Amino acid sequence: MTTDLTQEFDRAEPSNPFNYSKLDLAKREKDVKSAMRDYPHIPSFYIEMAYDVVANTEEQEMNDIIENDLWVKYKKKLKK
């Protein structure tokens, strides 16, 4: 079996389930790195997850969660 070394292979693409634009991805990366510097004891996975939740939740809903301590037992309602 021979392999043609000049053959091009598809490059792996990072996952983008929230369909962020390139600008949004760059901003997310910058903000996550900044948060990792501020909170070095928190794993990056949790920082990224928190960023995605805040970025993809409407501002009014986020304010309601914070003001009424709904984050203690918060479950996001799925859109149908």
Short mmCIF file of N, CA and C in Angstrom, two decimals:
data_model
loop_
_atom_site.label_atom_id
_atom_site.label_comp_id
_atom_site.label_asym_id
_atom_site.label_seq_id
_atom_site.Cartn_x
_atom_site.Cartn_y
_atom_site.Cartn_z
N MET A 1 0.85 -1.17 0.00
CA MET A 1 0.00 0.00 0.00
C MET A 1 0.90 1.24 0.00
N THR A 2 0.69 2.10 -0.95
CA THR A 2 1.48 3.34 -1.01
C THR A 2 0.58 4.53 -0.75
N THR A 3 1.19 5.54 -0.20
CA THR A 3 0.45 6.76 0.09
C THR A 3 1.11 7.91 -0.65
N ASP A 4 0.32 8.68 -1.35
CA ASP A 4 0.83 9.84 -2.06
C ASP A 4 1.01 10.97 -1.04
N LEU A 5 2.27 11.34 -0.76
CA LEU A 5 2.54 12.35 0.25
C LEU A 5 2.18 13.75 -0.20
N THR A 6 1.92 13.95 -1.47
CA THR A 6 1.53 15.27 -1.95
C THR A 6 0.03 15.48 -1.85
N GLN A 7 -0.68 14.43 -1.53
CA GLN A 7 -2.14 14.52 -1.40
C GLN A 7 -2.49 15.43 -0.22
N GLU A 8 -3.46 16.27 -0.42
CA GLU A 8 -3.87 17.17 0.65
C GLU A 8 -4.91 16.48 1.53
N PHE A 9 -4.80 16.73 2.82
CA PHE A 9 -5.74 16.18 3.78
C PHE A 9 -6.57 17.31 4.35
N ASP A 10 -7.81 17.00 4.67
CA ASP A 10 -8.67 17.99 5.31
C ASP A 10 -8.13 18.26 6.71
N ARG A 11 -8.08 19.53 7.05
CA ARG A 11 -7.62 19.93 8.37
C ARG A 11 -8.79 19.83 9.35
N ALA A 12 -8.46 19.49 10.57
CA ALA A 12 -9.49 19.42 11.61
C ALA A 12 -9.99 20.82 11.93
N GLU A 13 -11.26 20.96 12.03
CA GLU A 13 -11.87 22.24 12.37
C GLU A 13 -12.31 22.19 13.82
N PRO A 14 -12.02 23.23 14.60
CA PRO A 14 -12.51 23.24 15.99
C PRO A 14 -14.04 23.28 16.01
N SER A 15 -14.59 22.68 17.02
CA SER A 15 -16.05 22.66 17.17
C SER A 15 -16.58 24.07 17.40
N ASN A 16 -17.71 24.39 16.79
CA ASN A 16 -18.33 25.70 16.95
C ASN A 16 -19.86 25.52 17.03
N PRO A 17 -20.34 24.90 18.11
CA PRO A 17 -21.78 24.59 18.18
C PRO A 17 -22.67 25.81 18.29
N PHE A 18 -22.13 26.96 18.71
CA PHE A 18 -22.94 28.16 18.84
C PHE A 18 -22.84 29.05 17.61
N ASN A 19 -22.16 28.58 16.57
CA ASN A 19 -22.01 29.31 15.31
C ASN A 19 -21.48 30.73 15.51
N TYR A 20 -20.42 30.85 16.32
CA TYR A 20 -19.76 32.13 16.50
C TYR A 20 -19.07 32.55 15.20
N SER A 21 -19.07 33.83 14.92
CA SER A 21 -18.30 34.33 13.78
C SER A 21 -16.82 34.32 14.16
N LYS A 22 -15.95 34.59 13.19
CA LYS A 22 -14.51 34.62 13.48
C LYS A 22 -14.20 35.70 14.52
N LEU A 23 -14.88 36.83 14.42
CA LEU A 23 -14.68 37.92 15.38
C LEU A 23 -15.15 37.49 16.78
N ASP A 24 -16.30 36.83 16.84
CA ASP A 24 -16.82 36.36 18.13
C ASP A 24 -15.89 35.31 18.74
N LEU A 25 -15.34 34.43 17.90
CA LEU A 25 -14.40 33.42 18.41
C LEU A 25 -13.14 34.06 18.97
N ALA A 26 -12.64 35.10 18.29
CA ALA A 26 -11.45 35.80 18.78
C ALA A 26 -11.74 36.50 20.10
N LYS A 27 -12.92 37.13 20.20
CA LYS A 27 -13.31 37.81 21.45
C LYS A 27 -13.47 36.78 22.57
N ARG A 28 -14.06 35.64 22.26
CA ARG A 28 -14.24 34.58 23.25
C ARG A 28 -12.89 34.08 23.75
N GLU A 29 -11.98 33.85 22.83
CA GLU A 29 -10.64 33.38 23.21
C GLU A 29 -9.94 34.39 24.12
N LYS A 30 -10.04 35.67 23.76
CA LYS A 30 -9.41 36.73 24.57
C LYS A 30 -10.03 36.79 25.96
N ASP A 31 -11.36 36.75 26.03
CA ASP A 31 -12.05 36.83 27.32
C ASP A 31 -11.77 35.60 28.19
N VAL A 32 -11.73 34.43 27.58
CA VAL A 32 -11.46 33.21 28.34
C VAL A 32 -10.03 33.23 28.89
N LYS A 33 -9.07 33.66 28.07
CA LYS A 33 -7.68 33.75 28.55
C LYS A 33 -7.57 34.75 29.69
N SER A 34 -8.28 35.86 29.58
CA SER A 34 -8.26 36.86 30.64
C SER A 34 -8.85 36.29 31.93
N ALA A 35 -9.96 35.57 31.83
CA ALA A 35 -10.58 34.96 32.99
C ALA A 35 -9.68 33.88 33.60
N MET A 36 -8.95 33.16 32.76
CA MET A 36 -8.05 32.13 33.26
C MET A 36 -6.90 32.75 34.06
N ARG A 37 -6.47 33.95 33.67
CA ARG A 37 -5.45 34.65 34.44
C ARG A 37 -6.02 35.11 35.79
N ASP A 38 -7.26 35.58 35.78
CA ASP A 38 -7.89 36.07 37.00
C ASP A 38 -8.29 34.93 37.95
N TYR A 39 -8.64 33.79 37.40
CA TYR A 39 -9.10 32.64 38.19
C TYR A 39 -8.31 31.40 37.81
N PRO A 40 -7.02 31.34 38.17
CA PRO A 40 -6.18 30.21 37.73
C PRO A 40 -6.57 28.87 38.34
N HIS A 41 -7.33 28.87 39.42
CA HIS A 41 -7.72 27.62 40.07
C HIS A 41 -8.95 26.98 39.42
N ILE A 42 -9.61 27.67 38.50
CA ILE A 42 -10.79 27.14 37.82
C ILE A 42 -10.36 26.56 36.47
N PRO A 43 -10.73 25.30 36.18
CA PRO A 43 -10.35 24.70 34.90
C PRO A 43 -10.93 25.49 33.71
N SER A 44 -10.18 25.55 32.64
CA SER A 44 -10.59 26.34 31.47
C SER A 44 -11.93 25.86 30.90
N PHE A 45 -12.21 24.57 31.01
CA PHE A 45 -13.48 24.05 30.50
C PHE A 45 -14.66 24.78 31.14
N TYR A 46 -14.60 25.00 32.46
CA TYR A 46 -15.71 25.66 33.15
C TYR A 46 -15.79 27.14 32.80
N ILE A 47 -14.65 27.76 32.59
CA ILE A 47 -14.65 29.16 32.18
C ILE A 47 -15.27 29.29 30.79
N GLU A 48 -14.90 28.40 29.88
CA GLU A 48 -15.46 28.42 28.52
C GLU A 48 -16.96 28.16 28.56
N MET A 49 -17.37 27.21 29.40
CA MET A 49 -18.80 26.89 29.51
C MET A 49 -19.59 28.08 30.05
N ALA A 50 -19.05 28.74 31.08
CA ALA A 50 -19.72 29.91 31.65
C ALA A 50 -19.82 31.02 30.62
N TYR A 51 -18.74 31.23 29.85
CA TYR A 51 -18.76 32.26 28.80
C TYR A 51 -19.88 31.97 27.80
N ASP A 52 -19.98 30.71 27.37
CA ASP A 52 -21.01 30.35 26.39
C ASP A 52 -22.42 30.54 26.93
N VAL A 53 -22.62 30.22 28.19
CA VAL A 53 -23.96 30.40 28.79
C VAL A 53 -24.32 31.88 28.81
N VAL A 54 -23.39 32.71 29.28
CA VAL A 54 -23.67 34.15 29.37
C VAL A 54 -23.84 34.76 27.99
N ALA A 55 -22.99 34.36 27.03
CA ALA A 55 -23.04 34.93 25.69
C ALA A 55 -24.31 34.52 24.93
N ASN A 56 -24.90 33.38 25.29
CA ASN A 56 -26.05 32.87 24.54
C ASN A 56 -27.35 32.93 25.32
N THR A 57 -27.37 33.70 26.39
CA THR A 57 -28.59 33.92 27.17
C THR A 57 -28.96 35.39 27.07
N GLU A 58 -30.22 35.65 26.85
CA GLU A 58 -30.67 37.03 26.72
C GLU A 58 -30.38 37.81 27.99
N GLU A 59 -30.08 39.10 27.84
CA GLU A 59 -29.67 39.93 28.96
C GLU A 59 -30.73 39.99 30.05
N GLN A 60 -31.99 40.13 29.68
CA GLN A 60 -33.06 40.19 30.67
C GLN A 60 -33.15 38.90 31.47
N GLU A 61 -33.03 37.78 30.78
CA GLU A 61 -33.08 36.48 31.45
C GLU A 61 -31.87 36.32 32.39
N MET A 62 -30.70 36.77 31.96
CA MET A 62 -29.49 36.69 32.79
C MET A 62 -29.64 37.55 34.04
N ASN A 63 -30.17 38.77 33.88
CA ASN A 63 -30.39 39.65 35.04
C ASN A 63 -31.38 39.04 36.02
N ASP A 64 -32.43 38.41 35.49
CA ASP A 64 -33.43 37.75 36.33
C ASP A 64 -32.79 36.61 37.13
N ILE A 65 -31.93 35.84 36.47
CA ILE A 65 -31.23 34.73 37.14
C ILE A 65 -30.37 35.25 38.28
N ILE A 66 -29.63 36.34 38.03
CA ILE A 66 -28.73 36.89 39.04
C ILE A 66 -29.50 37.53 40.19
N GLU A 67 -30.48 38.35 39.88
CA GLU A 67 -31.21 39.09 40.91
C GLU A 67 -32.04 38.19 41.82
N ASN A 68 -32.58 37.11 41.28
CA ASN A 68 -33.47 36.25 42.05
C ASN A 68 -32.80 34.95 42.51
N ASP A 69 -31.50 34.89 42.42
CA ASP A 69 -30.72 33.70 42.82
C ASP A 69 -31.23 32.42 42.15
N LEU A 70 -31.69 32.55 40.93
CA LEU A 70 -32.16 31.38 40.19
C LEU A 70 -31.01 30.49 39.74
N TRP A 71 -29.78 30.99 39.80
CA TRP A 71 -28.62 30.21 39.38
C TRP A 71 -28.38 29.03 40.30
N VAL A 72 -28.96 29.06 41.50
CA VAL A 72 -28.77 27.96 42.44
C VAL A 72 -29.36 26.67 41.88
N LYS A 73 -30.55 26.76 41.31
CA LYS A 73 -31.19 25.58 40.71
C LYS A 73 -31.65 25.91 39.30
N TYR A 74 -30.78 26.51 38.51
CA TYR A 74 -31.15 27.00 37.18
C TYR A 74 -31.14 25.88 36.15
N LYS A 75 -32.18 25.82 35.35
CA LYS A 75 -32.23 24.93 34.19
C LYS A 75 -32.73 25.77 33.02
N LYS A 76 -31.93 25.85 31.98
CA LYS A 76 -32.30 26.66 30.83
C LYS A 76 -33.46 26.00 30.09
N LYS A 77 -34.43 26.82 29.72
CA LYS A 77 -35.57 26.32 28.97
C LYS A 77 -35.15 26.16 27.51
N LEU A 78 -35.38 24.98 26.96
CA LEU A 78 -35.01 24.73 25.58
C LEU A 78 -36.06 25.34 24.66
N LYS A 79 -35.58 25.98 23.59
CA LYS A 79 -36.49 26.55 22.61
C LYS A 79 -37.01 25.45 21.73
N LYS A 80 -38.29 25.48 21.46
CA LYS A 80 -38.90 24.43 20.62
C LYS A 80 -39.05 24.91 19.21
#
